[in-house]
Short mmCIF file of C-alpha atoms and ligand atoms in Angstrom, two decimals:
data_model
loop_
_atom_site.label_atom_id
_atom_site.label_comp_id
_atom_site.label_asym_id
_atom_site.label_seq_id
_atom_site.Cartn_x
_atom_site.Cartn_y
_atom_site.Cartn_z
CA MET M 1 39.45 138.36 178.71
CA GLU M 2 37.21 136.00 177.05
CA GLU M 3 36.98 134.20 180.27
CA ILE M 4 35.99 137.16 182.32
CA LYS M 5 33.25 138.63 179.65
CA LYS M 6 31.59 134.90 179.94
CA PHE M 7 32.00 135.18 183.54
CA MET M 8 30.22 138.60 184.08
CA SER M 9 27.32 137.92 181.30
CA LYS M 10 26.64 135.00 183.24
CA ASN M 11 26.50 136.45 186.40
CA ASN M 12 24.91 139.44 185.12
CA LEU M 13 27.83 141.78 186.27
CA LYS M 14 28.32 145.12 184.82
CA TYR M 15 31.89 145.87 186.77
CA ILE M 16 34.39 144.18 188.50
CA VAL M 17 36.17 146.45 190.95
CA LEU M 18 39.28 145.53 192.82
CA PHE M 19 40.49 147.90 195.51
CA ASN M 20 44.14 148.27 196.52
CA GLY M 21 44.40 149.52 200.44
CA GLU M 22 47.65 150.17 202.64
CA LYS M 23 48.29 146.33 201.54
CA ALA M 24 48.36 145.80 197.82
CA ASN M 25 45.44 143.54 196.74
CA LEU M 26 47.23 140.74 194.55
CA ASN M 27 43.96 140.22 192.16
CA LEU M 28 44.51 143.57 191.41
CA VAL M 29 48.24 143.23 190.79
CA TYR M 30 47.67 139.96 188.68
CA PHE M 31 46.02 142.19 185.88
CA ALA M 32 47.72 145.73 186.24
CA ASN M 33 51.11 144.85 188.03
CA TYR M 34 50.17 148.20 190.27
CA PHE M 35 50.74 147.98 194.03
CA GLY M 36 49.61 152.00 194.81
CA TYR M 37 45.96 152.93 196.33
CA GLY M 38 43.05 152.82 194.19
CA SER M 39 40.96 150.88 192.19
CA LEU M 40 41.00 148.75 189.36
CA VAL M 41 37.75 148.46 187.36
CA ILE M 42 36.77 145.56 184.71
CA SER M 43 34.41 145.80 182.55
CA PRO M 44 33.26 143.70 179.53
CA ASP M 45 35.06 146.02 177.18
CA GLU M 46 37.71 147.84 178.98
CA MET M 47 40.15 148.00 182.13
CA PHE M 48 40.89 151.08 184.12
CA LEU M 49 42.43 152.63 187.16
CA TYR M 50 40.64 154.69 189.36
CA VAL M 51 43.29 156.30 191.47
CA PRO M 52 43.81 159.53 193.94
CA GLU M 53 45.71 162.38 192.50
CA LEU M 54 49.15 161.41 194.17
CA GLU M 55 49.22 158.14 192.59
CA PHE M 56 48.01 159.32 189.03
CA GLU M 57 51.66 159.37 187.50
CA ARG M 58 52.57 156.10 189.19
CA ALA M 59 49.06 154.03 188.01
CA LYS M 60 49.54 155.98 184.62
CA LYS M 61 52.91 153.82 184.26
CA THR M 62 51.46 150.53 184.41
CA GLY M 63 49.94 151.19 180.57
CA ILE M 64 46.52 150.82 181.73
CA LYS M 65 44.40 153.41 181.19
CA THR M 66 43.87 155.32 184.12
CA VAL M 67 41.43 158.00 185.87
CA LYS M 68 41.99 160.68 188.52
CA ALA M 69 39.45 160.13 191.28
CA GLU M 70 37.19 163.14 191.62
CA LYS M 71 34.11 161.48 193.12
CA ARG M 72 33.47 158.32 194.92
CA LEU M 73 33.85 155.45 192.65
CA PHE M 74 30.24 153.98 192.93
CA GLU M 75 28.86 157.48 192.15
CA PHE M 76 31.34 157.68 189.15
CA LEU M 77 30.32 154.37 187.42
CA GLU M 78 27.16 153.69 186.00
CA GLU M 79 24.41 151.69 187.40
CA GLY M 80 24.52 147.95 187.55
CA ASN M 81 25.76 144.92 189.71
CA VAL M 82 29.25 144.81 190.52
CA GLY M 83 31.71 141.73 191.67
CA LEU M 84 33.95 142.40 194.41
CA ASP M 85 36.55 140.17 195.57
CA PHE M 86 35.07 139.55 199.43
CA GLU M 87 37.93 138.17 200.25
CA ASN M 88 40.53 140.71 200.05
CA MET M 89 38.00 143.04 202.24
CA SER M 90 37.09 143.36 205.52
CA PHE M 91 33.48 142.05 206.59
CA LYS M 92 32.51 145.71 207.60
CA GLU M 93 33.94 147.29 204.19
CA VAL M 94 31.62 144.32 202.06
CA GLN M 95 28.64 145.62 204.60
CA GLY M 96 29.22 149.25 204.19
CA LEU M 97 28.98 149.09 200.53
CA LYS M 98 26.06 147.31 200.66
CA GLU M 99 24.21 149.79 202.97
CA LYS M 100 24.92 152.71 200.82
CA SER M 101 23.95 151.50 197.66
CA ASP M 102 21.13 149.71 195.59
CA ARG M 103 23.67 147.53 193.76
CA ASP M 104 24.15 143.88 193.80
CA PHE M 105 27.60 142.78 194.89
CA VAL M 106 28.55 139.33 193.92
CA ASP M 107 31.87 137.51 195.66
CA VAL M 108 34.16 137.16 192.71
CA SER M 109 37.25 135.59 194.98
CA ASP M 110 36.93 131.70 193.72
CA PHE M 111 36.72 133.03 190.02
CA MET M 112 39.94 135.09 190.67
CA LYS M 113 41.61 131.76 192.17
CA LYS M 114 40.63 130.00 189.16
CA LEU M 115 41.79 132.37 186.59
CA ARG M 116 45.44 132.87 188.53
CA ILE M 117 46.32 128.88 188.69
CA VAL M 118 47.56 128.27 185.19
CA LYS M 119 49.81 130.83 184.07
CA ASN M 120 50.25 132.43 180.52
CA ASP M 121 53.30 132.63 178.74
CA ASP M 122 54.01 136.23 179.85
CA GLU M 123 53.59 135.47 183.76
CA ILE M 124 56.16 132.31 183.30
CA LEU M 125 58.55 134.23 181.84
CA LYS M 126 58.77 136.66 184.94
CA MET M 127 58.47 133.43 187.11
CA ARG M 128 61.55 132.23 185.22
CA LYS M 129 63.36 135.34 185.53
CA ALA M 130 62.67 135.52 189.31
CA CYS M 131 63.63 132.19 189.58
CA GLU M 132 66.91 133.15 188.09
CA ILE M 133 67.68 135.89 190.40
CA THR M 134 67.12 133.67 193.18
CA ASP M 135 69.59 131.24 191.79
CA GLU M 136 72.19 134.08 191.47
CA ILE M 137 72.12 135.11 194.87
CA PHE M 138 72.27 132.03 196.11
CA GLU M 139 75.60 131.23 194.29
CA LYS M 140 76.85 134.79 195.85
CA LEU M 141 75.75 133.66 199.14
CA ILE M 142 77.85 130.68 199.35
CA SER M 143 80.96 132.49 197.70
CA ASN M 144 80.64 135.06 200.11
CA TRP M 145 79.76 132.94 203.27
CA ASP M 146 81.44 134.61 206.13
CA PHE M 147 78.46 134.86 208.17
CA SER M 148 78.06 134.10 212.20
CA HIS M 149 74.75 135.40 212.79
CA GLU M 150 71.55 134.28 210.82
CA GLY M 151 70.54 137.84 210.77
CA GLU M 152 73.32 138.98 208.71
CA ILE M 153 72.23 136.32 206.13
CA VAL M 154 68.83 137.99 205.98
CA SER M 155 70.69 141.24 205.32
CA PHE M 156 72.57 139.80 202.53
CA LEU M 157 69.72 138.37 201.12
CA PHE M 158 67.83 141.71 201.42
CA LYS M 159 70.67 143.70 199.83
CA GLU M 160 71.53 141.60 197.06
CA THR M 161 67.75 141.22 196.16
CA LYS M 162 67.46 145.25 196.16
CA LEU M 163 69.86 145.52 194.03
CA ARG M 164 68.34 143.68 191.40
CA GLY M 165 65.23 146.02 191.44
CA CYS M 166 63.20 142.85 193.36
CA ASP M 167 61.71 142.83 196.74
CA PHE M 168 61.28 139.94 199.07
CA ALA M 169 58.65 137.51 198.08
CA PHE M 170 58.26 136.76 201.81
CA GLU M 171 60.28 137.33 204.98
CA PRO M 172 63.15 134.85 204.45
CA ILE M 173 63.77 131.82 206.85
CA VAL M 174 67.14 131.58 208.04
CA ALA M 175 67.34 128.71 210.54
CA SER M 176 70.74 127.13 211.62
CA GLY M 177 71.31 123.95 213.92
CA LYS M 178 68.36 123.43 216.22
CA ASN M 179 66.40 126.50 215.14
CA ALA M 180 66.16 124.53 211.53
CA SER M 181 63.39 122.15 213.33
CA MET M 182 60.71 124.86 213.05
CA PRO M 183 60.07 125.39 209.58
CA HIS M 184 58.86 129.30 210.24
CA HIS M 185 61.58 130.15 212.51
CA LEU M 186 61.81 133.72 211.87
CA ASN M 187 63.79 135.53 214.94
CA PRO M 188 67.40 135.48 213.95
CA LYS M 189 70.19 133.77 216.47
CA PRO M 190 73.75 133.76 216.08
CA LEU M 191 74.78 130.87 213.42
CA GLU M 192 74.99 127.34 214.80
CA LYS M 193 76.83 124.20 213.59
CA GLY M 194 74.71 121.93 211.53
CA PHE M 195 72.75 121.87 209.04
CA CYS M 196 71.26 125.38 208.04
CA VAL M 197 67.74 125.91 206.33
CA ILE M 198 67.70 128.76 204.23
CA ASP M 199 64.27 129.47 202.74
CA PHE M 200 64.12 132.34 200.40
CA GLY M 201 62.28 133.96 197.15
CA VAL M 202 62.03 137.58 195.12
CA LYS M 203 59.70 139.38 193.28
CA TYR M 204 60.46 140.08 190.17
CA GLU M 205 57.80 142.45 188.30
CA GLY M 206 54.95 141.06 190.70
CA TYR M 207 55.98 137.51 190.67
CA CYS M 208 57.51 135.00 192.96
CA SER M 209 60.17 132.50 193.30
CA ASP M 210 60.64 130.10 195.65
CA ILE M 211 63.57 127.85 197.00
CA THR M 212 65.01 126.30 199.84
CA ARG M 213 68.71 124.91 200.39
CA THR M 214 69.97 123.26 203.42
CA PHE M 215 73.80 123.92 203.80
CA TYR M 216 75.93 122.41 206.12
CA VAL M 217 77.96 124.82 208.87
CA GLY M 218 80.78 122.96 210.07
CA ASN M 219 82.19 119.28 209.34
CA PRO M 220 78.93 116.83 208.27
CA SER M 221 79.37 113.38 210.17
CA GLU M 222 78.82 110.63 207.76
CA GLU M 223 75.49 110.10 209.27
CA GLU M 224 74.28 113.65 208.57
CA LYS M 225 75.68 113.17 204.86
CA GLU M 226 73.52 110.03 204.38
CA LEU M 227 70.76 111.44 205.85
CA TYR M 228 70.63 114.61 203.40
CA GLU M 229 70.95 112.31 200.77
CA ARG M 230 67.92 110.69 201.94
CA ILE M 231 65.97 113.64 201.94
CA LEU M 232 67.40 114.94 198.34
CA ASN M 233 66.32 111.43 196.79
CA ALA M 234 62.88 111.68 197.97
CA GLN M 235 62.63 115.25 196.98
CA LEU M 236 63.94 114.20 193.60
CA LYS M 237 61.65 111.21 193.42
CA ILE M 238 58.48 113.51 194.35
CA LEU M 239 59.39 115.99 191.90
CA GLY M 240 59.54 112.89 189.05
CA ASP M 241 55.58 112.61 189.82
CA VAL M 242 55.02 116.31 189.66
CA LYS M 243 52.94 116.48 186.36
CA GLU M 244 50.09 117.11 184.46
CA GLY M 245 47.14 114.77 185.95
CA ALA M 246 49.01 114.17 189.68
CA LYS M 247 46.56 114.68 192.84
CA CYS M 248 47.93 117.23 195.35
CA SER M 249 46.34 114.83 197.95
CA GLU M 250 48.12 111.98 196.60
CA LEU M 251 51.42 113.99 196.24
CA GLN M 252 50.89 115.14 199.84
CA LYS M 253 50.70 111.08 200.69
CA SER M 254 53.71 110.46 199.24
CA PHE M 255 55.79 113.11 201.04
CA GLY M 256 55.47 111.05 204.39
CA GLU M 257 56.25 107.75 202.62
CA ALA M 258 59.49 109.62 200.77
CA VAL M 259 61.04 111.09 203.72
CA GLY M 260 59.82 108.63 206.37
CA GLN M 261 58.27 110.75 208.40
CA GLU M 262 54.73 112.16 209.30
CA PRO M 263 54.82 115.54 207.29
CA ILE M 264 54.39 118.64 209.54
CA HIS M 265 53.59 120.86 206.88
CA ALA M 266 52.06 120.60 203.14
CA LEU M 267 54.55 119.29 200.57
CA GLY M 268 54.03 122.85 198.57
CA HIS M 269 51.50 125.27 197.07
CA GLY M 270 51.03 127.02 193.87
CA ILE M 271 52.82 130.41 193.42
CA GLY M 272 52.26 133.62 191.18
CA VAL M 273 51.71 136.98 192.21
CA ASP M 274 51.25 135.45 195.67
CA VAL M 275 53.97 133.41 197.34
CA HIS M 276 51.06 130.64 198.39
CA GLU M 277 48.00 130.37 196.21
CA ASN M 278 46.45 127.73 194.43
CA PRO M 279 46.69 124.73 193.73
CA ARG M 280 46.60 123.61 197.71
CA PHE M 281 48.77 120.45 198.59
CA TRP M 282 46.30 118.77 201.47
CA SER M 283 45.46 115.72 201.97
CA ILE M 284 41.78 116.76 201.56
CA SER M 285 42.54 118.81 198.50
CA GLU M 286 41.06 117.71 195.27
CA ASP M 287 43.43 120.17 192.97
CA VAL M 288 44.98 118.06 190.20
CA LEU M 289 48.02 119.39 188.50
CA LYS M 290 47.84 121.10 185.11
CA GLU M 291 49.91 121.94 182.62
CA ASN M 292 51.80 125.85 183.16
CA MET M 293 50.60 125.84 186.43
CA VAL M 294 53.74 126.99 188.57
CA VAL M 295 54.37 124.99 192.22
CA ALA M 296 56.78 124.93 194.63
CA ILE M 297 57.59 121.57 196.16
CA GLU M 298 59.21 121.66 199.58
CA PRO M 299 59.83 118.15 201.31
CA GLY M 300 61.38 118.31 204.56
CA TYR M 301 62.71 116.32 207.73
CA TYR M 302 62.40 117.94 211.09
CA ILE M 303 63.93 116.21 214.71
CA GLU M 304 62.10 118.56 217.49
CA ASN M 305 64.63 120.86 219.05
CA LYS M 306 67.67 119.42 216.61
CA MET M 307 67.55 119.90 213.49
CA GLY M 308 65.72 120.40 210.22
CA ILE M 309 66.52 119.52 206.03
CA ARG M 310 64.48 121.03 204.04
CA ILE M 311 64.63 121.39 199.90
CA GLU M 312 62.34 123.59 197.77
CA ASP M 313 61.91 123.98 194.43
CA THR M 314 59.93 126.29 192.06
CA VAL M 315 58.55 123.88 189.27
CA LEU M 316 56.50 124.70 185.84
CA ILE M 317 54.29 122.00 185.30
CA GLY M 318 54.60 119.86 182.10
CA LYS M 319 52.39 117.28 180.09
CA GLU M 320 54.73 114.54 180.48
CA LYS M 321 57.70 116.29 182.35
CA SER M 322 57.86 119.29 184.69
CA GLU M 323 60.49 121.88 184.27
CA THR M 324 62.29 122.77 187.58
CA LEU M 325 62.85 126.81 187.70
CA THR M 326 64.98 127.11 190.35
CA LYS M 327 68.41 125.51 189.21
CA PHE M 328 70.91 126.10 192.02
CA ARG M 329 72.81 122.94 192.79
CA LYS M 330 71.73 120.59 195.45
CA ASP M 331 74.23 118.32 196.52
CA LEU M 332 75.00 119.11 200.43
CA VAL M 333 77.20 122.42 200.49
CA VAL M 334 79.54 122.63 203.21
CA VAL M 335 80.12 126.30 204.58
CA GLY M 336 81.56 128.07 207.27
MN1 LIG B 1 57.38 127.59 199.75
#
């Protein structure tokens, strides 16, 4: 809260207001773990949810002070300038507010990103739990392997996720055989023999996990086993370099060298209430890793229209050494 106070006084803000519409605003979720309709109002001394009657009970359950909306929010609030996260609003919404009011509206999107990038103890606990649940579901997946369609695997993951009171962090990717050459293959097809990439994560109390493992359907050749070993060693080598002080741009460069192929995607991404957040792993990224950031590291190797291998873990950044939060085995598991 100290950081917010400082930012608000520096920018002469009376309030910061975050809106949840049809889709939850993850900045709001970050503060309140609330996914329903309404607004979160932050002032230097308090924070409250301002919600329509239909969401009142649900909002109160967050434990945050909740006010039933009886008039428009900006008529309810006192005079003064307001910070909004323009990034989660449409141009039209921002314009509309500006036209209707004499307040100054200031964009706080970048400030929110900075706040969210380093995780506190409570957030780390939730992410640890999200990763444990993910590992557990993967264990169950391989011991129950009796699938003939990628869609059946997606359904299995969905059921196991919901049974644990969680949601998908994102639509899982199950890509077998030649489908695995597309990192974002999403339309389930009959299961093919060969490498099968499964990229999956859950959302536990608002916090995401992200893991990818590559299994083998059928009998791998010696060559295929060697290739898998090479990509696994590349991932392990990169994980060794992922710690406080490492530059994301440098890690991105090391990805290509480690797998022996020009990468077709980023090495990884920050993760938290959103599955993709800062830091960013681009060759032009200026982000540097810091203790208690959480990132997903996902090098892959692809041959167009033929195959793909990707291995991903969610990692808690440490000073000397980082901790891999997803602990599911990484040797080549042969299934089916
Ligand atoms: Mn990922």
